[in-house]
mmCIF file of C-alpha atoms in Angstrom:
data_model
loop_
_atom_site.group_PDB
_atom_site.id
_atom_site.type_symbol
_atom_site.label_atom_id
_atom_site.label_comp_id
_atom_site.label_asym_id
_atom_site.label_seq_id
_atom_site.Cartn_x
_atom_site.Cartn_y
_atom_site.Cartn_z
ATOM 1 C CA UNK A 237 16.214 51.200 -67.348
ATOM 2 C CA UNK A 238 16.678 49.501 -70.976
ATOM 3 C CA UNK A 239 16.056 46.204 -71.882
ATOM 4 C CA UNK A 240 18.712 43.764 -71.797
ATOM 5 C CA UNK A 241 17.152 40.258 -72.568
ATOM 6 C CA UNK A 242 13.703 39.363 -74.333
ATOM 7 C CA UNK A 243 12.507 35.945 -74.902
ATOM 8 C CA UNK A 244 9.400 35.253 -76.992
ATOM 9 C CA UNK A 245 7.727 32.004 -77.637
ATOM 10 C CA UNK A 246 10.733 29.807 -76.520
ATOM 11 C CA UNK A 247 10.319 26.214 -76.973
ATOM 12 C CA UNK A 248 12.559 23.137 -76.284
ATOM 13 C CA UNK A 249 11.338 19.623 -77.156
ATOM 14 C CA UNK A 250 13.383 16.540 -76.747
ATOM 15 C CA UNK A 251 12.856 13.353 -78.693
ATOM 16 C CA UNK A 252 11.776 10.355 -76.546
ATOM 17 C CA UNK A 253 10.746 6.683 -77.746
ATOM 18 C CA UNK A 254 7.236 7.687 -76.672
ATOM 19 C CA UNK A 255 7.037 11.052 -78.354
ATOM 20 C CA UNK A 256 7.997 14.541 -78.103
ATOM 21 C CA UNK A 257 8.831 15.784 -74.379
ATOM 22 C CA UNK A 258 7.738 19.417 -74.186
ATOM 23 C CA UNK A 259 10.399 20.772 -71.534
ATOM 24 C CA UNK A 260 9.891 24.391 -72.316
ATOM 25 C CA UNK A 261 6.304 25.357 -74.176
ATOM 26 C CA UNK A 262 6.000 28.770 -75.138
ATOM 27 C CA UNK A 263 7.655 30.694 -72.692
ATOM 28 C CA UNK A 264 7.977 34.846 -72.982
ATOM 29 C CA UNK A 265 9.488 37.425 -70.738
ATOM 30 C CA UNK A 266 12.010 40.194 -70.759
ATOM 31 C CA UNK A 267 14.677 41.696 -68.339
ATOM 32 C CA UNK A 268 16.144 45.123 -67.921
ATOM 33 C CA UNK A 269 19.637 45.870 -67.401
ATOM 34 C CA UNK A 270 20.861 45.452 -63.655
ATOM 35 C CA UNK A 271 17.663 43.459 -62.502
ATOM 36 C CA UNK A 272 17.036 39.992 -61.284
ATOM 37 C CA UNK A 273 14.465 37.586 -62.782
ATOM 38 C CA UNK A 274 13.342 34.655 -60.315
ATOM 39 C CA UNK A 275 12.359 31.472 -61.870
ATOM 40 C CA UNK A 276 10.565 29.010 -59.605
ATOM 41 C CA UNK A 277 8.756 25.675 -59.805
ATOM 42 C CA UNK A 278 8.960 22.357 -58.809
ATOM 43 C CA UNK A 279 11.792 19.881 -59.880
ATOM 44 C CA UNK A 280 11.047 18.863 -63.808
ATOM 45 C CA UNK A 281 9.054 22.326 -64.750
ATOM 46 C CA UNK A 282 11.921 23.237 -67.018
ATOM 47 C CA UNK A 283 13.667 26.003 -65.043
ATOM 48 C CA UNK A 284 17.211 24.813 -65.914
ATOM 49 C CA UNK A 285 16.547 23.799 -69.512
ATOM 50 C CA UNK A 286 15.228 27.337 -70.110
ATOM 51 C CA UNK A 287 18.303 28.955 -68.798
ATOM 52 C CA UNK A 288 20.601 26.885 -70.734
ATOM 53 C CA UNK A 289 18.479 27.543 -73.925
ATOM 54 C CA UNK A 290 19.083 31.331 -73.428
ATOM 55 C CA UNK A 291 22.613 30.879 -73.013
ATOM 56 C CA UNK A 292 22.829 28.414 -76.063
ATOM 57 C CA UNK A 293 24.094 25.327 -74.042
ATOM 58 C CA UNK A 294 21.105 23.690 -75.681
ATOM 59 C CA UNK A 295 19.453 24.453 -79.288
ATOM 60 C CA UNK A 296 16.063 25.978 -79.023
ATOM 61 C CA UNK A 297 13.225 23.881 -80.913
ATOM 62 C CA UNK A 298 11.137 27.289 -81.618
ATOM 63 C CA UNK A 299 11.184 30.862 -80.548
ATOM 64 C CA UNK A 300 13.330 33.931 -80.392
ATOM 65 C CA UNK A 301 16.051 35.311 -78.086
ATOM 66 C CA UNK A 302 17.156 38.965 -78.257
ATOM 67 C CA UNK A 303 20.220 40.163 -76.270
ATOM 68 C CA UNK A 304 20.745 44.020 -76.278
ATOM 69 C CA UNK A 305 18.115 44.233 -79.142
ATOM 70 C CA UNK A 306 19.991 41.434 -81.361
ATOM 71 C CA UNK A 307 18.693 38.420 -82.522
ATOM 72 C CA UNK A 308 20.826 35.475 -80.966
ATOM 73 C CA UNK A 309 18.327 32.673 -81.644
ATOM 74 C CA UNK A 310 20.320 30.903 -84.275
ATOM 75 C CA UNK A 311 23.561 32.823 -83.691
ATOM 76 C CA UNK A 312 26.834 31.335 -85.827
ATOM 77 C CA UNK A 313 29.490 29.501 -83.919
ATOM 78 C CA UNK A 314 32.045 32.269 -84.452
ATOM 79 C CA UNK A 315 29.652 34.731 -82.982
ATOM 80 C CA UNK A 316 28.725 32.399 -79.993
ATOM 81 C CA UNK A 317 32.124 32.462 -78.787
ATOM 82 C CA UNK A 318 32.223 36.148 -78.694
ATOM 83 C CA UNK A 319 28.937 36.256 -77.050
ATOM 84 C CA UNK A 320 30.037 34.218 -74.368
ATOM 85 C CA UNK A 321 31.914 37.197 -72.834
ATOM 86 C CA UNK A 322 28.386 38.649 -72.068
ATOM 87 C CA UNK A 323 26.536 35.645 -70.915
ATOM 88 C CA UNK A 324 27.738 33.292 -68.478
ATOM 89 C CA UNK A 325 26.193 30.454 -65.941
ATOM 90 C CA UNK A 326 26.570 29.478 -62.444
ATOM 91 C CA UNK A 327 25.557 26.070 -61.963
ATOM 92 C CA UNK A 328 23.808 24.070 -59.251
ATOM 93 C CA UNK A 329 26.289 21.466 -58.172
ATOM 94 C CA UNK A 330 29.643 23.240 -57.644
ATOM 95 C CA UNK A 331 31.687 19.932 -57.473
ATOM 96 C CA UNK A 332 30.633 18.370 -60.815
ATOM 97 C CA UNK A 333 30.618 21.597 -62.644
ATOM 98 C CA UNK A 334 34.128 22.381 -62.244
ATOM 99 C CA UNK A 335 37.180 20.226 -63.255
ATOM 100 C CA UNK A 336 38.721 18.223 -60.213
ATOM 101 C CA UNK A 337 42.199 17.802 -62.110
ATOM 102 C CA UNK A 338 42.665 21.741 -62.101
ATOM 103 C CA UNK A 339 43.761 23.924 -59.412
ATOM 104 C CA UNK A 340 41.483 27.176 -58.600
ATOM 105 C CA UNK A 341 43.814 29.453 -60.395
ATOM 106 C CA UNK A 342 43.601 27.271 -63.345
ATOM 107 C CA UNK A 343 39.811 26.857 -63.478
ATOM 108 C CA UNK A 344 39.128 30.653 -62.943
ATOM 109 C CA UNK A 345 42.014 31.498 -65.720
ATOM 110 C CA UNK A 346 40.394 29.035 -68.322
ATOM 111 C CA UNK A 347 37.826 31.451 -69.807
ATOM 112 C CA UNK A 348 40.602 34.188 -70.005
ATOM 113 C CA UNK A 349 42.843 31.653 -72.037
ATOM 114 C CA UNK A 350 40.315 30.456 -74.254
ATOM 115 C CA UNK A 351 39.339 34.130 -75.185
ATOM 116 C CA UNK A 352 42.985 35.457 -75.344
ATOM 117 C CA UNK A 353 42.368 38.004 -72.690
ATOM 118 C CA UNK A 354 45.363 40.691 -72.140
ATOM 119 C CA UNK A 355 46.658 39.453 -75.584
ATOM 120 C CA UNK A 356 47.617 36.274 -73.916
ATOM 121 C CA UNK A 357 49.586 37.619 -71.156
ATOM 122 C CA UNK A 358 50.040 34.911 -68.503
ATOM 123 C CA UNK A 359 50.972 37.297 -65.768
ATOM 124 C CA UNK A 360 48.138 39.686 -66.336
ATOM 125 C CA UNK A 361 45.740 36.790 -66.478
ATOM 126 C CA UNK A 362 47.043 35.637 -63.080
ATOM 127 C CA UNK A 363 46.846 38.973 -61.623
ATOM 128 C CA UNK A 364 43.236 39.172 -62.757
ATOM 129 C CA UNK A 365 42.466 35.865 -61.047
ATOM 130 C CA UNK A 366 43.922 36.919 -57.767
ATOM 131 C CA UNK A 367 41.683 39.940 -57.947
ATOM 132 C CA UNK A 368 38.485 37.798 -58.771
ATOM 133 C CA UNK A 369 39.355 35.694 -55.741
ATOM 134 C CA UNK A 370 39.404 38.731 -53.506
ATOM 135 C CA UNK A 371 36.019 39.776 -54.941
ATOM 136 C CA UNK A 372 34.246 36.609 -54.349
ATOM 137 C CA UNK A 373 35.904 36.145 -50.937
ATOM 138 C CA UNK A 374 38.422 33.362 -51.762
ATOM 139 C CA UNK A 375 41.818 33.639 -50.066
ATOM 140 C CA UNK A 376 44.752 33.847 -52.340
ATOM 141 C CA UNK A 377 46.385 31.125 -50.544
ATOM 142 C CA UNK A 378 43.949 28.624 -52.135
ATOM 143 C CA UNK A 379 44.952 29.492 -55.615
ATOM 144 C CA UNK A 380 46.996 26.179 -56.148
ATOM 145 C CA UNK A 381 44.504 23.922 -54.229
ATOM 146 C CA UNK A 382 42.210 21.465 -55.983
ATOM 147 C CA UNK A 383 38.195 21.526 -55.392
ATOM 148 C CA UNK A 384 38.347 18.306 -53.504
ATOM 149 C CA UNK A 385 40.325 19.872 -50.770
ATOM 150 C CA UNK A 386 37.707 22.925 -50.257
ATOM 151 C CA UNK A 387 34.191 23.031 -48.921
ATOM 152 C CA UNK A 388 31.218 23.381 -50.762
ATOM 153 C CA UNK A 389 30.833 27.302 -49.967
ATOM 154 C CA UNK A 390 34.350 27.834 -51.402
ATOM 155 C CA UNK A 391 33.739 25.604 -54.526
ATOM 156 C CA UNK A 392 30.721 27.499 -55.327
ATOM 157 C CA UNK A 393 32.753 30.970 -55.006
ATOM 158 C CA UNK A 394 35.015 29.272 -57.716
ATOM 159 C CA UNK A 395 32.062 28.701 -59.963
ATOM 160 C CA UNK A 396 31.115 32.556 -59.396
ATOM 161 C CA UNK A 397 34.608 33.457 -60.039
ATOM 162 C CA UNK A 398 34.804 31.637 -63.057
ATOM 163 C CA UNK A 399 31.681 33.237 -64.374
ATOM 164 C CA UNK A 400 32.976 36.780 -63.625
ATOM 165 C CA UNK A 401 36.333 36.028 -65.491
ATOM 166 C CA UNK A 402 35.166 37.478 -68.676
ATOM 167 C CA UNK A 403 33.394 40.523 -67.104
ATOM 168 C CA UNK A 404 29.990 39.493 -68.337
ATOM 169 C CA UNK A 405 26.868 41.537 -68.620
ATOM 170 C CA UNK A 406 24.401 38.571 -67.965
ATOM 171 C CA UNK A 407 24.472 35.705 -65.839
ATOM 172 C CA UNK A 408 22.203 32.352 -65.405
ATOM 173 C CA UNK A 409 22.028 31.194 -61.742
ATOM 174 C CA UNK A 410 20.844 27.847 -61.655
ATOM 175 C CA UNK A 411 20.252 26.926 -58.247
ATOM 176 C CA UNK A 412 23.295 28.161 -56.997
ATOM 177 C CA UNK A 413 22.860 27.931 -53.363
ATOM 178 C CA UNK A 414 20.475 24.900 -53.174
ATOM 179 C CA UNK A 415 23.549 22.468 -52.345
ATOM 180 C CA UNK A 416 24.896 24.699 -49.613
ATOM 181 C CA UNK A 417 24.226 25.139 -45.879
ATOM 182 C CA UNK A 418 21.886 27.854 -44.834
ATOM 183 C CA UNK A 419 24.711 30.169 -43.380
ATOM 184 C CA UNK A 420 26.526 29.730 -46.555
ATOM 185 C CA UNK A 421 23.528 30.252 -48.582
ATOM 186 C CA UNK A 422 23.384 33.646 -47.107
ATOM 187 C CA UNK A 423 26.838 34.619 -47.698
ATOM 188 C CA UNK A 424 26.621 33.437 -51.312
ATOM 189 C CA UNK A 425 23.287 35.363 -51.830
ATOM 190 C CA UNK A 426 24.749 38.516 -50.307
ATOM 191 C CA UNK A 427 27.849 38.367 -52.361
ATOM 192 C CA UNK A 428 25.939 38.078 -55.406
ATOM 193 C CA UNK A 429 23.767 41.113 -54.810
ATOM 194 C CA UNK A 430 26.927 42.987 -53.933
ATOM 195 C CA UNK A 431 28.351 42.017 -57.448
ATOM 196 C CA UNK A 432 25.327 43.202 -58.912
ATOM 197 C CA UNK A 433 25.200 46.331 -57.556
ATOM 198 C CA UNK A 434 28.928 47.074 -58.231
ATOM 199 C CA UNK A 435 29.146 45.642 -61.694
ATOM 200 C CA UNK A 436 25.580 46.083 -62.778
ATOM 201 C CA UNK A 437 24.948 42.766 -63.511
ATOM 202 C CA UNK A 438 21.625 41.163 -64.801
ATOM 203 C CA UNK A 439 20.648 37.648 -63.399
ATOM 204 C CA UNK A 440 18.147 34.924 -64.167
ATOM 205 C CA UNK A 441 18.147 33.253 -60.623
ATOM 206 C CA UNK A 442 16.591 29.680 -61.096
ATOM 207 C CA UNK A 443 15.341 28.126 -57.687
ATOM 208 C CA UNK A 444 12.487 26.112 -56.156
ATOM 209 C CA UNK A 445 13.322 27.966 -52.823
ATOM 210 C CA UNK A 446 10.619 30.662 -52.603
ATOM 211 C CA UNK A 447 12.259 32.279 -49.638
ATOM 212 C CA UNK A 448 15.627 32.757 -51.618
ATOM 213 C CA UNK A 449 13.785 33.902 -54.523
ATOM 214 C CA UNK A 450 12.047 36.412 -52.742
ATOM 215 C CA UNK A 451 15.038 37.910 -51.220
ATOM 216 C CA UNK A 452 17.077 38.362 -54.409
ATOM 217 C CA UNK A 453 14.725 39.122 -57.247
ATOM 218 C CA UNK A 454 13.038 41.917 -58.756
ATOM 219 C CA UNK A 455 10.358 40.070 -60.922
ATOM 220 C CA UNK A 456 9.094 36.506 -60.662
ATOM 221 C CA UNK A 457 8.052 33.909 -63.217
ATOM 222 C CA UNK A 458 6.559 30.866 -62.038
ATOM 223 C CA UNK A 459 6.829 27.795 -64.379
ATOM 224 C CA UNK A 460 4.705 24.554 -64.315
ATOM 225 C CA UNK A 461 5.553 21.670 -66.776
ATOM 226 C CA UNK A 462 7.382 23.887 -69.219
ATOM 227 C CA UNK A 463 4.726 26.757 -69.394
ATOM 228 C CA UNK A 464 4.630 30.168 -67.699
ATOM 229 C CA UNK A 465 1.683 30.455 -65.346
ATOM 230 C CA UNK A 466 2.441 33.690 -63.591
ATOM 231 C CA UNK A 467 4.720 36.490 -63.687
ATOM 232 C CA UNK A 468 4.691 39.822 -61.710
ATOM 233 C CA UNK A 469 7.111 42.010 -59.297
ATOM 234 C CA UNK A 470 8.616 40.072 -56.363
ATOM 235 C CA UNK A 471 6.361 42.054 -53.781
ATOM 236 C CA UNK A 472 3.347 41.552 -55.513
ATOM 237 C CA UNK A 473 3.774 37.787 -55.959
ATOM 238 C CA UNK A 474 3.841 37.452 -52.022
ATOM 239 C CA UNK A 475 1.026 39.848 -51.437
ATOM 240 C CA UNK A 476 -1.476 38.465 -54.022
ATOM 241 C CA UNK A 477 -1.426 34.992 -56.170
ATOM 242 C CA UNK A 478 -3.933 34.629 -59.028
ATOM 243 C CA UNK A 479 -2.891 31.183 -60.400
ATOM 244 C CA UNK A 480 -4.055 28.036 -58.201
ATOM 245 C CA UNK A 481 -0.583 26.658 -58.682
ATOM 246 C CA UNK A 482 1.020 29.813 -57.269
ATOM 247 C CA UNK A 483 -1.118 29.903 -54.091
ATOM 248 C CA UNK A 484 -0.220 26.054 -53.495
ATOM 249 C CA UNK A 485 3.454 26.861 -54.021
ATOM 250 C CA UNK A 486 3.605 29.742 -51.624
ATOM 251 C CA UNK A 487 1.508 27.883 -48.949
ATOM 252 C CA UNK A 488 4.388 25.165 -48.379
ATOM 253 C CA UNK A 489 6.757 27.970 -47.110
ATOM 254 C CA UNK A 490 7.269 27.238 -43.737
ATOM 255 C CA UNK A 491 6.371 29.822 -41.344
ATOM 256 C CA UNK A 492 9.368 30.884 -38.935
ATOM 257 C CA UNK A 493 7.233 32.553 -36.299
ATOM 258 C CA UNK A 494 6.238 30.573 -33.095
ATOM 259 C CA UNK A 495 2.779 29.885 -32.901
ATOM 260 C CA UNK A 496 1.921 31.288 -36.553
ATOM 261 C CA UNK A 497 0.197 29.071 -38.848
ATOM 262 C CA UNK A 498 -0.448 29.074 -42.687
ATOM 263 C CA UNK A 499 -3.271 27.121 -44.380
ATOM 264 C CA UNK A 500 -1.616 24.629 -46.483
ATOM 265 C CA UNK A 501 -3.125 23.729 -49.724
ATOM 266 C CA UNK A 502 -2.544 20.134 -50.555
ATOM 267 C CA UNK A 503 -2.234 19.149 -54.378
ATOM 268 C CA UNK A 504 -3.839 15.862 -55.324
ATOM 269 C CA UNK A 505 -4.417 14.127 -58.695
ATOM 270 C CA UNK A 506 -2.206 12.745 -61.466
ATOM 271 C CA UNK A 507 0.772 15.052 -62.675
ATOM 272 C CA UNK A 508 0.213 15.889 -66.556
ATOM 273 C CA UNK A 509 2.779 14.034 -68.730
ATOM 274 C CA UNK A 510 5.210 16.360 -70.536
ATOM 275 C CA UNK A 511 5.318 14.057 -73.514
ATOM 276 C CA UNK A 512 2.722 14.723 -76.230
ATOM 277 C CA UNK A 513 0.674 16.594 -73.555
ATOM 278 C CA UNK A 514 -3.271 16.886 -74.182
ATOM 279 C CA UNK A 515 -4.723 20.139 -75.149
ATOM 280 C CA UNK A 516 -5.788 22.263 -71.858
ATOM 281 C CA UNK A 517 -3.984 23.747 -69.005
ATOM 282 C CA UNK A 518 -1.174 21.420 -67.723
ATOM 283 C CA UNK A 519 -2.337 21.946 -64.100
ATOM 284 C CA UNK A 520 -5.941 21.247 -64.563
ATOM 285 C CA UNK A 521 -5.944 17.669 -63.295
ATOM 286 C CA UNK A 522 -4.322 18.950 -60.032
ATOM 287 C CA UNK A 523 -6.335 22.156 -59.826
ATOM 288 C CA UNK A 524 -8.897 22.223 -57.205
ATOM 289 C CA UNK A 525 -11.205 25.006 -59.309
ATOM 290 C CA UNK A 526 -10.730 23.385 -62.671
ATOM 291 C CA UNK A 527 -13.792 23.799 -65.023
ATOM 292 C CA UNK A 528 -14.387 22.130 -68.367
ATOM 293 C CA UNK A 529 -12.592 24.892 -70.375
ATOM 294 C CA UNK A 530 -9.512 24.044 -68.250
ATOM 295 C CA UNK A 531 -9.083 20.629 -70.120
ATOM 296 C CA UNK A 532 -9.886 21.779 -73.455
ATOM 297 C CA UNK A 533 -7.837 25.081 -74.198
ATOM 298 C CA UNK A 534 -4.469 26.069 -73.020
ATOM 299 C CA UNK A 535 -4.715 29.493 -71.469
ATOM 300 C CA UNK A 536 -2.816 32.572 -72.431
ATOM 301 C CA UNK A 537 -0.664 34.635 -70.321
ATOM 302 C CA UNK A 538 -2.736 37.790 -69.785
ATOM 303 C CA UNK A 539 -2.249 41.075 -67.789
ATOM 304 C CA UNK A 540 -4.917 41.163 -64.797
ATOM 305 C CA UNK A 541 -3.445 44.070 -63.038
ATOM 306 C CA UNK A 542 -0.454 46.346 -63.968
ATOM 307 C CA UNK A 543 2.668 44.120 -64.335
ATOM 308 C CA UNK A 544 1.011 41.158 -62.853
ATOM 309 C CA UNK A 545 0.505 38.727 -65.789
ATOM 310 C CA UNK A 546 -1.464 35.128 -65.383
ATOM 311 C CA UNK A 547 -2.420 32.327 -67.437
ATOM 312 C CA UNK A 548 -5.731 30.854 -66.241
ATOM 313 C CA UNK A 549 -9.138 30.268 -67.413
ATOM 314 C CA UNK A 550 -10.572 31.378 -63.924
ATOM 315 C CA UNK A 551 -9.812 35.100 -65.004
#
């Protein structure tokens, strides 16, 4: 497998009246073609901001982004439009991310119109829309319906169809199933995996649901307050966790088996402010095993075992 995307030391800061908010702070990783990288962490850890920076919905503060070996960090506007064909995004809320005044057909066709696909031939564009609707499981009779007339599952399928309209190579999936019922979640996840196999798609799958990320990911990155604390293949993470935050995160997963119990790790202490954070590990104030060094110096991401990276002073 060859590398499709590489991110080096990515940073995104926002100016606030109290100082710089460190939303994403020095994140690095790479993804191979046809693979899925899961990004997990609690709300506010910078997952969505990371995804938006990669596809240039937000400008980065620092760091590098490489797509198919090409540096796209400070890509020109003319080139950015061209790169949109290869990089798309599925948003979390299917209702607010699609135009309520447009029909299903118009929403899916819009990217084709903007990029003048098929030389602007409307008949071919409409034919392509119907093919994509078949692919994502949307009945053709819904082509002239409006989003408010459909349920959450169908609306999310519209979002997926729109992302597929330009036949991209890479898709950022920003919690695409969190707003859906469990039964619909399973349908959408299976659909996304089928599309990946058929089209060789590469995903970044952003979520806070550990059971979902285990089901769909090849590798997993764990984020905490803008930093990467652990990264490894999905199966390894659920077998062995090194970082105390990852241990606490996995201990919160409900156990489905009757009578089975998992020891819950309850975190206490104040969450570090992401605005002008002090030197040291961001997780230290809540960590049960923190030592003096944790409050003085931010740990670097190091490989403890083959393909298993962790940022922690305990090792």
